[in-house]
XYZ file of C-alpha atoms in Angstrom:
520
model
C -31.604 -4.835 -2.209
C -28.763 -7.200 -3.144
C -28.985 -9.442 -6.161
C -28.557 -13.200 -5.807
C -24.876 -13.172 -6.788
C -23.944 -10.472 -4.246
C -25.976 -12.189 -1.538
C -24.164 -15.450 -2.131
C -20.785 -13.693 -2.126
C -21.548 -11.732 1.038
C -22.935 -14.764 2.876
C -19.710 -16.691 2.250
C -17.683 -13.788 3.642
C -19.853 -13.430 6.736
C -19.188 -17.046 7.652
C -15.799 -15.740 8.818
C -17.377 -13.568 11.520
C -16.380 -14.887 14.934
C -17.697 -12.233 17.327
C -21.258 -10.888 17.583
C -21.873 -7.274 16.627
C -24.720 -4.804 16.242
C -25.846 -2.733 13.297
C -27.695 0.329 14.607
C -29.685 2.100 11.885
C -30.849 5.715 12.064
C -33.641 6.209 9.535
C -36.129 8.802 8.336
C -38.939 8.924 5.798
C -36.764 9.310 2.705
C -36.662 6.618 0.044
C -32.950 6.225 0.730
C -33.779 5.073 4.263
C -35.986 2.317 2.865
C -33.166 1.245 0.559
C -30.665 1.205 3.413
C -33.023 -0.752 5.661
C -33.467 -3.371 2.937
C -29.695 -3.735 2.606
C -29.181 -4.058 6.368
C -31.979 -6.612 6.679
C -30.339 -8.696 3.949
C -27.024 -8.550 5.825
C -28.500 -9.396 9.225
C -30.302 -12.400 7.789
C -26.995 -13.928 6.684
C -25.431 -14.450 10.117
C -26.723 -15.289 13.587
C -23.910 -13.151 15.001
C -25.381 -9.925 13.566
C -28.043 -8.004 15.492
C -29.968 -5.299 13.589
C -31.471 -2.411 15.545
C -33.493 0.386 13.946
C -33.729 2.806 16.868
C -30.539 4.756 16.191
C -30.505 8.453 17.013
C -27.687 9.664 14.748
C -28.078 13.171 13.345
C -27.333 12.060 9.772
C -30.137 9.958 8.348
C -30.109 7.486 6.761
C -27.024 6.048 8.414
C -25.893 3.052 10.405
C -23.268 2.331 13.054
C -21.299 -0.873 13.606
C -20.293 -1.955 17.091
C -18.905 -5.221 18.423
C -20.893 -6.444 21.423
C -19.090 -5.492 24.619
C -16.823 -2.907 22.963
C -16.976 0.787 22.227
C -16.269 1.078 18.498
C -17.204 4.289 16.727
C -17.615 3.417 13.051
C -20.635 4.546 11.044
C -21.734 4.953 7.440
C -23.975 7.830 6.371
C -24.292 6.055 3.058
C -25.652 3.043 1.230
C -22.211 1.577 0.558
C -22.611 -0.239 -2.726
C -20.821 0.419 -6.031
C -17.115 0.985 -5.455
C -17.746 0.911 -1.693
C -19.266 -2.565 -1.476
C -15.838 -4.010 -0.680
C -15.432 -1.369 2.040
C -18.719 -2.502 3.568
C -17.716 -6.169 3.485
C -14.356 -5.450 5.118
C -15.942 -3.297 7.820
C -18.394 -6.094 8.668
C -15.590 -8.654 8.840
C -13.288 -6.489 10.949
C -16.019 -5.560 13.426
C -16.920 -9.256 13.499
C -13.434 -10.207 14.629
C -11.855 -11.293 11.334
C -8.195 -10.149 11.272
C -7.246 -7.528 8.661
C -4.528 -8.197 6.100
C -2.317 -5.385 7.360
C 1.263 -5.517 8.607
C 1.370 -6.081 12.405
C 3.568 -3.018 12.926
C 0.938 -0.808 11.232
C -1.793 -2.198 13.478
C 0.396 -1.538 16.510
C 0.942 2.056 15.335
C -2.828 2.546 15.057
C -3.456 1.164 18.543
C -0.671 3.303 20.000
C -1.912 6.638 18.629
C -2.194 8.998 21.580
C -5.174 11.298 21.281
C -8.849 11.461 20.378
C -9.528 11.564 16.658
C -12.918 12.191 15.065
C -12.779 11.591 11.318
C -15.397 12.414 8.700
C -14.702 11.327 5.134
C -16.819 12.456 2.195
C -16.885 10.047 -0.723
C -18.953 9.191 -3.788
C -20.003 5.697 -4.814
C -18.505 6.178 -8.289
C -15.091 7.242 -6.943
C -12.392 4.624 -7.433
C -9.961 6.608 -5.245
C -12.275 6.646 -2.236
C -12.233 2.992 -1.056
C -8.601 3.171 0.093
C -9.434 6.065 2.416
C -12.759 4.609 3.549
C -11.157 1.261 4.369
C -8.171 2.843 6.116
C -10.302 4.993 8.418
C -12.753 2.132 9.041
C -9.870 -0.096 10.102
C -8.522 2.594 12.402
C -11.890 2.978 14.150
C -12.099 -0.798 14.673
C -8.552 -1.013 16.048
C -8.543 2.011 18.360
C -11.554 3.044 20.513
C -10.273 6.638 20.624
C -10.772 6.940 16.857
C -14.223 7.750 15.510
C -14.940 7.470 11.793
C -18.032 8.518 9.840
C -18.220 7.668 6.118
C -20.470 10.129 4.263
C -21.847 9.786 0.743
C -21.653 13.309 -0.678
C -24.443 12.565 -3.135
C -26.766 11.537 -0.297
C -25.983 14.576 1.851
C -25.730 17.285 -0.802
C -26.715 20.130 1.535
C -23.894 19.237 3.906
C -21.442 19.010 1.015
C -22.505 22.435 -0.236
C -22.309 23.986 3.230
C -18.761 22.721 3.696
C -17.893 23.480 0.073
C -16.652 19.942 -0.506
C -15.827 19.842 -4.228
C -13.515 16.830 -4.429
C -13.567 13.339 -2.990
C -12.351 11.724 -0.933
C -12.208 14.690 1.460
C -11.169 13.983 5.039
C -11.988 16.102 8.076
C -10.338 15.528 11.447
C -11.970 17.078 14.510
C -13.889 19.420 12.230
C -10.866 20.647 10.249
C -9.652 19.659 6.781
C -7.124 16.832 7.140
C -6.546 15.703 3.567
C -7.973 15.201 0.115
C -7.426 12.450 -2.429
C -6.246 8.880 -2.140
C -4.417 8.037 1.102
C -3.391 4.654 2.468
C -3.628 3.678 6.107
C 0.169 3.981 6.355
C 0.018 7.560 5.034
C -2.721 8.548 7.465
C -0.924 7.028 10.453
C 2.346 8.677 9.399
C 0.588 12.052 9.265
C -0.756 11.547 12.790
C 2.456 10.094 14.251
C 5.301 12.572 13.734
C 7.944 10.031 14.747
C 7.134 7.702 11.826
C 9.292 9.468 9.216
C 12.429 9.278 11.336
C 11.895 5.593 12.077
C 11.339 4.826 8.389
C 14.458 6.739 7.374
C 16.606 4.800 9.841
C 15.176 1.474 8.655
C 15.931 2.328 5.020
C 19.489 3.414 5.681
C 20.213 0.214 7.598
C 19.266 -2.044 4.678
C 21.904 -4.106 2.902
C 22.782 -2.961 -0.617
C 20.583 -4.391 -3.380
C 21.619 -5.944 -6.664
C 18.706 -4.167 -8.353
C 16.775 -1.296 -6.786
C 13.621 -0.166 -8.587
C 12.376 3.355 -7.855
C 8.678 3.623 -8.690
C 5.856 1.093 -8.380
C 3.751 1.460 -11.532
C 3.513 -1.154 -14.311
C 7.119 -0.517 -15.390
C 8.501 -0.769 -11.866
C 6.472 -3.854 -10.986
C 7.561 -5.669 -14.156
C 11.186 -4.713 -13.551
C 11.034 -6.028 -9.976
C 9.470 -9.345 -11.017
C 11.960 -9.934 -13.833
C 14.902 -9.035 -11.606
C 13.722 -11.220 -8.726
C 13.256 -14.174 -11.059
C 17.006 -14.032 -11.708
C 17.572 -14.868 -8.060
C 19.245 -11.580 -7.187
C 18.525 -9.250 -4.250
C 15.778 -6.918 -5.456
C 14.054 -3.979 -3.798
C 11.353 -1.586 -4.942
C 10.732 1.834 -3.393
C 7.404 3.366 -4.376
C 5.572 6.477 -3.301
C 2.259 4.903 -4.319
C 2.217 1.372 -5.671
C 0.463 1.318 -9.034
C 1.177 4.984 -9.758
C -1.139 6.577 -12.329
C -2.856 3.220 -12.840
C -4.711 3.885 -9.577
C -6.431 6.848 -11.256
C -7.540 4.860 -14.303
C -11.166 3.770 -14.185
C -11.300 1.177 -16.968
C -8.509 -0.856 -18.585
C -9.684 -2.678 -21.696
C -6.552 -2.977 -23.837
C -4.099 -4.952 -21.696
C -3.722 -8.071 -23.782
C -5.284 -11.231 -22.254
C -7.177 -9.164 -19.650
C -10.500 -8.370 -21.287
C -11.524 -5.733 -18.782
C -10.433 -4.525 -15.350
C -10.107 -1.285 -13.384
C -7.057 0.626 -12.267
C -7.123 -0.010 -8.504
C -7.663 -3.749 -9.047
C -4.820 -3.839 -11.584
C -2.542 -1.966 -9.155
C -3.310 -4.460 -6.387
C -2.408 -7.262 -8.781
C 0.927 -5.600 -9.569
C 1.875 -5.381 -5.897
C 0.729 -8.923 -5.149
C 2.789 -10.274 -8.058
C 5.894 -8.426 -6.886
C 5.491 -9.603 -3.286
C 5.058 -13.204 -4.462
C 8.720 -13.146 -5.547
C 10.017 -11.982 -2.181
C 10.932 -8.497 -3.379
C 11.630 -6.015 -0.564
C 8.697 -3.610 -1.071
C 9.165 -0.165 0.489
C 5.992 1.902 0.157
C 5.482 5.626 0.809
C 9.026 6.337 -0.385
C 9.913 9.154 -2.771
C 13.341 9.641 -4.309
C 15.018 12.967 -3.604
C 18.441 12.644 -5.269
C 20.675 10.131 -7.053
C 24.380 9.751 -6.370
C 26.218 7.802 -9.123
C 28.726 5.099 -8.218
C 32.157 6.503 -7.402
C 33.858 3.854 -9.542
C 32.908 1.167 -12.081
C 31.040 -1.629 -10.332
C 30.438 0.545 -7.260
C 27.177 1.315 -5.517
C 24.580 3.854 -6.694
C 22.872 5.696 -3.839
C 19.282 6.926 -3.823
C 18.588 9.500 -1.121
C 14.933 9.528 -0.100
C 12.671 12.438 0.794
C 12.340 11.261 4.411
C 16.089 11.486 4.966
C 16.916 7.821 4.537
C 18.990 6.342 1.720
C 19.261 3.093 -0.223
C 22.242 1.661 -2.098
C 22.355 -0.749 -4.997
C 24.660 -2.139 -7.663
C 22.094 -1.120 -10.288
C 19.055 1.156 -10.231
C 15.955 1.177 -12.427
C 14.088 4.494 -12.489
C 10.376 4.042 -13.152
C 8.914 7.113 -11.490
C 6.116 7.582 -14.022
C 4.203 10.797 -14.566
C 1.457 12.924 -13.022
C -1.384 15.096 -14.293
C -0.157 18.212 -16.075
C -1.347 21.538 -14.669
C -2.716 24.357 -16.832
C -0.472 26.768 -14.894
C -2.795 29.747 -15.048
C -3.895 32.081 -12.238
C -6.502 30.484 -9.980
C -5.628 26.847 -10.633
C -3.796 26.203 -7.370
C -6.019 28.525 -5.356
C -9.169 26.658 -6.351
C -7.765 23.117 -6.513
C -10.371 20.861 -4.859
C -12.603 23.929 -4.656
C -13.927 23.588 -8.185
C -10.711 22.656 -9.993
C -10.513 18.873 -10.347
C -8.508 16.267 -12.242
C -10.603 13.089 -11.871
C -14.058 13.228 -13.482
C -14.978 9.751 -12.248
C -14.223 10.671 -8.632
C -15.516 14.214 -8.421
C -18.123 14.312 -11.196
C -21.059 13.340 -8.928
C -20.390 16.390 -6.739
C -21.305 18.613 -9.700
C -24.636 16.988 -10.481
C -26.951 19.474 -12.167
C -24.225 22.135 -12.404
C -22.181 23.688 -15.209
C -18.598 22.504 -15.735
C -15.785 22.719 -18.256
C -13.146 20.235 -19.384
C -9.773 21.560 -20.540
C -8.219 19.255 -23.124
C -9.358 17.790 -26.427
C -7.415 14.518 -26.429
C -8.887 11.134 -25.576
C -8.834 11.826 -21.828
C -10.556 15.180 -22.187
C -13.240 13.994 -24.581
C -13.943 10.867 -22.512
C -14.245 13.060 -19.416
C -16.678 15.389 -21.178
C -18.815 12.457 -22.329
C -18.950 10.977 -18.817
C -19.726 14.308 -17.190
C -22.482 15.088 -19.675
C -24.531 12.288 -18.126
C -24.275 13.897 -14.683
C -24.109 17.671 -14.982
C -26.337 20.320 -16.542
C -23.826 21.402 -19.176
C -20.253 20.688 -20.253
C -17.991 23.105 -22.104
C -14.896 21.550 -23.670
C -11.907 23.872 -24.131
C -9.199 22.876 -26.643
C -6.128 24.973 -27.473
C -5.632 23.496 -30.961
C -7.658 23.942 -34.112
C -9.419 20.586 -33.727
C -10.072 17.902 -31.135
C -7.287 15.307 -30.981
C -9.330 12.394 -29.649
C -10.262 9.270 -31.586
C -12.964 9.870 -34.188
C -15.500 7.613 -32.466
C -15.169 9.633 -29.249
C -15.457 12.973 -31.036
C -18.581 11.757 -32.839
C -20.137 10.669 -29.539
C -19.298 13.985 -27.893
C -20.821 16.034 -30.704
C -24.039 14.031 -30.477
C -24.679 15.118 -26.887
C -27.164 17.986 -26.483
C -25.644 19.519 -23.343
C -22.075 19.940 -24.619
C -20.381 22.988 -26.150
C -16.967 22.759 -27.843
C -14.525 25.652 -28.165
C -11.377 25.021 -30.211
C -8.485 27.495 -30.625
C -9.262 28.525 -27.050
C -6.371 29.429 -24.750
C -7.286 29.249 -21.071
C -5.959 32.361 -19.313
C -7.462 32.221 -15.811
C -9.642 30.139 -13.510
C -11.683 32.636 -11.554
C -13.371 32.460 -8.162
C -14.803 34.394 -5.241
C -11.918 33.663 -2.901
C -13.527 30.475 -1.597
C -14.480 28.473 -4.661
C -14.243 28.584 -8.442
C -16.892 30.458 -10.398
C -15.625 30.536 -13.974
C -13.006 30.245 -16.688
C -11.494 32.969 -18.862
C -9.991 32.205 -22.272
C -8.761 33.923 -25.398
C -10.197 33.009 -28.778
C -6.954 32.449 -30.712
C -8.697 32.960 -34.051
C -10.017 36.456 -33.240
C -7.975 37.526 -30.199
C -11.194 38.140 -28.281
C -11.188 37.577 -24.500
C -14.140 35.578 -23.194
C -15.427 34.321 -19.854
C -17.679 31.392 -18.926
C -19.494 31.130 -15.606
C -18.937 27.643 -14.167
C -19.122 25.580 -11.013
C -16.254 23.243 -11.889
C -13.290 22.761 -14.221
C -11.722 19.379 -14.984
C -8.136 19.529 -16.261
C -7.260 16.794 -18.781
C -4.191 17.947 -20.712
C -1.804 15.060 -20.380
C 1.066 14.109 -18.113
C 4.419 15.449 -16.925
C 7.253 13.059 -15.928
C 8.284 12.810 -12.256
C 11.942 13.532 -12.899
C 12.684 16.935 -11.364
C 14.863 15.323 -8.707
C 17.162 13.887 -11.397
C 18.080 17.158 -13.119
C 21.801 17.688 -13.505
C 22.609 14.024 -12.790
C 20.774 11.974 -15.420
C 20.332 13.267 -18.986
C 16.785 14.518 -19.556
C 14.998 15.552 -22.744
C 13.579 19.058 -23.226
C 10.276 17.636 -21.944
C 11.904 16.342 -18.745
C 11.877 12.696 -19.821
C 14.811 10.415 -18.955
C 16.854 9.778 -22.097
C 17.367 6.019 -22.589
C 18.888 3.813 -25.265
C 17.371 0.657 -26.761
C 18.229 -1.306 -23.598
C 16.902 1.266 -21.140
C 20.391 2.483 -20.132
C 20.566 6.117 -19.004
C 23.551 8.462 -19.189
C 24.732 7.156 -15.785
C 26.452 3.719 -15.744
C 24.396 1.147 -13.874
C 21.284 3.314 -13.905
C 18.408 2.231 -16.150
C 14.949 3.676 -16.678
C 11.572 2.473 -17.914
C 7.996 3.586 -18.506
C 6.272 6.960 -18.743
C 9.204 8.848 -17.194
C 11.396 8.057 -20.223
C 11.703 9.084 -23.862
C 10.085 5.815 -24.984
C 7.067 6.824 -27.138
C 3.421 5.956 -26.490
C 2.600 6.123 -22.805
C 0.574 2.933 -22.358
C 0.388 0.395 -19.525
C 1.410 -2.511 -21.714
C 4.383 -0.597 -23.131
C 5.515 0.440 -19.645
C 5.337 -3.169 -18.430
C 7.405 -4.429 -21.358
C 9.824 -1.576 -20.863
C 10.245 -2.535 -17.199
C 10.987 -6.151 -18.085
C 13.577 -5.029 -20.636
C 15.303 -2.724 -18.149
C 15.558 -5.542 -15.587
C 17.135 -7.880 -18.129
C 19.533 -5.099 -19.106
C 20.443 -4.474 -15.473
C 21.122 -8.183 -14.966
C 23.293 -8.260 -18.071
C 25.189 -5.229 -16.728
C 25.763 -7.005 -13.389
C 27.030 -10.138 -15.106
C 29.659 -8.132 -16.939
C 31.075 -6.377 -13.882
C 34.535 -7.590 -12.732
C 33.314 -7.836 -9.126
C 30.999 -10.668 -10.103
């Protein structure tokens, strides 16, 4: 089941197992059960502390449960966790086998202290790069707290169940049979959602912090670079990020970051955070800015009020809040979000296998999405508002060569339709003729660019007509001591490498600003 390289890698990891545990497999006659059994036999053969049993009675088959001998853990996988989930499998084996997780002690204590019985089910796909965070978080919680039960379910393996529950986006999390959340979530986010007292504690901790020399708001490539460059100057640096890595987390392949031949978004985002932490930067995750209060006098402190009620103060601030997927803003989009309307073809594409879908957007993102989906679904319709596709010529040529793709240009999407429960089609106007048309569909993937995360700065910092933060050549905004970098600004060409350089520049500018203040 595993190739020689993966076997060698896994065997070295399993040498860290200190406590014996059981793998209990529940199998049937399907080919997938044979594949799972082969994988579990490979794993069991690598450690004398692993006991494989094949007499499991779980309702979902194939599946397997993990349980430390002498304990009552409730962690199981209704999946063959390879692909993007291989790391999740390795971590689950290590944690059940007694190897300590690399998680802050206070987070582990929060998990153990949760009061209640929680039964989680998480639907994922093996091609989803957003899913491992959720799978690993809920696996960890089941290992740490016996009152938490977690079942990881491969939607592609249990298609009937996915259809019955109308799961049309992954990861999708159910708690005690009810929808709990959808999309990427960290263990801290999940615990905070379960423990209502977390927000108040976090707010108090933030407000009690000493003022920074440089405070970075946003943890994407621009924010990470700014934090590293500031910290290297030996000044007190903090970074507050809602989600470290930002949009990079939603990028499947990165092949144009100079000196890095090829990587993926989640791995790149982990590298950003690790680099920042290596310089002793105060990293504050799950924090979203709510308002900015300029310094009352030259050389004074800028205050950032956070969404959880806390606040941070700093001599200089670097805004690197990035951008998010742009909505079509037509009737039906919000109603059928995650019920047929999706934004990540790599994550949710497998859920539409053999079905008919559309992609809205004819730029590189839209055309790449259509090409990827064409290999999974029955048919792809690409909808582009303009007179021609805007993607690179090589991508357009590839798209047009595919037999199961239709392209409609000069098409204005007017509505995403549904039956009240899930999406069933798309209506558009042919801009050349004025004719109204409708396409019956099972899914729509929106790929029409990004919108900057700057709404909270309106009326304080100068913004362009597109909502971007207006900056000069040094990254200075209209507010003294406040700088900005990356996709949230007017700097052209929204690319990772440009954002990183922009962040470095803003940090150097902030340091120069500090050096010129009379107080220093």
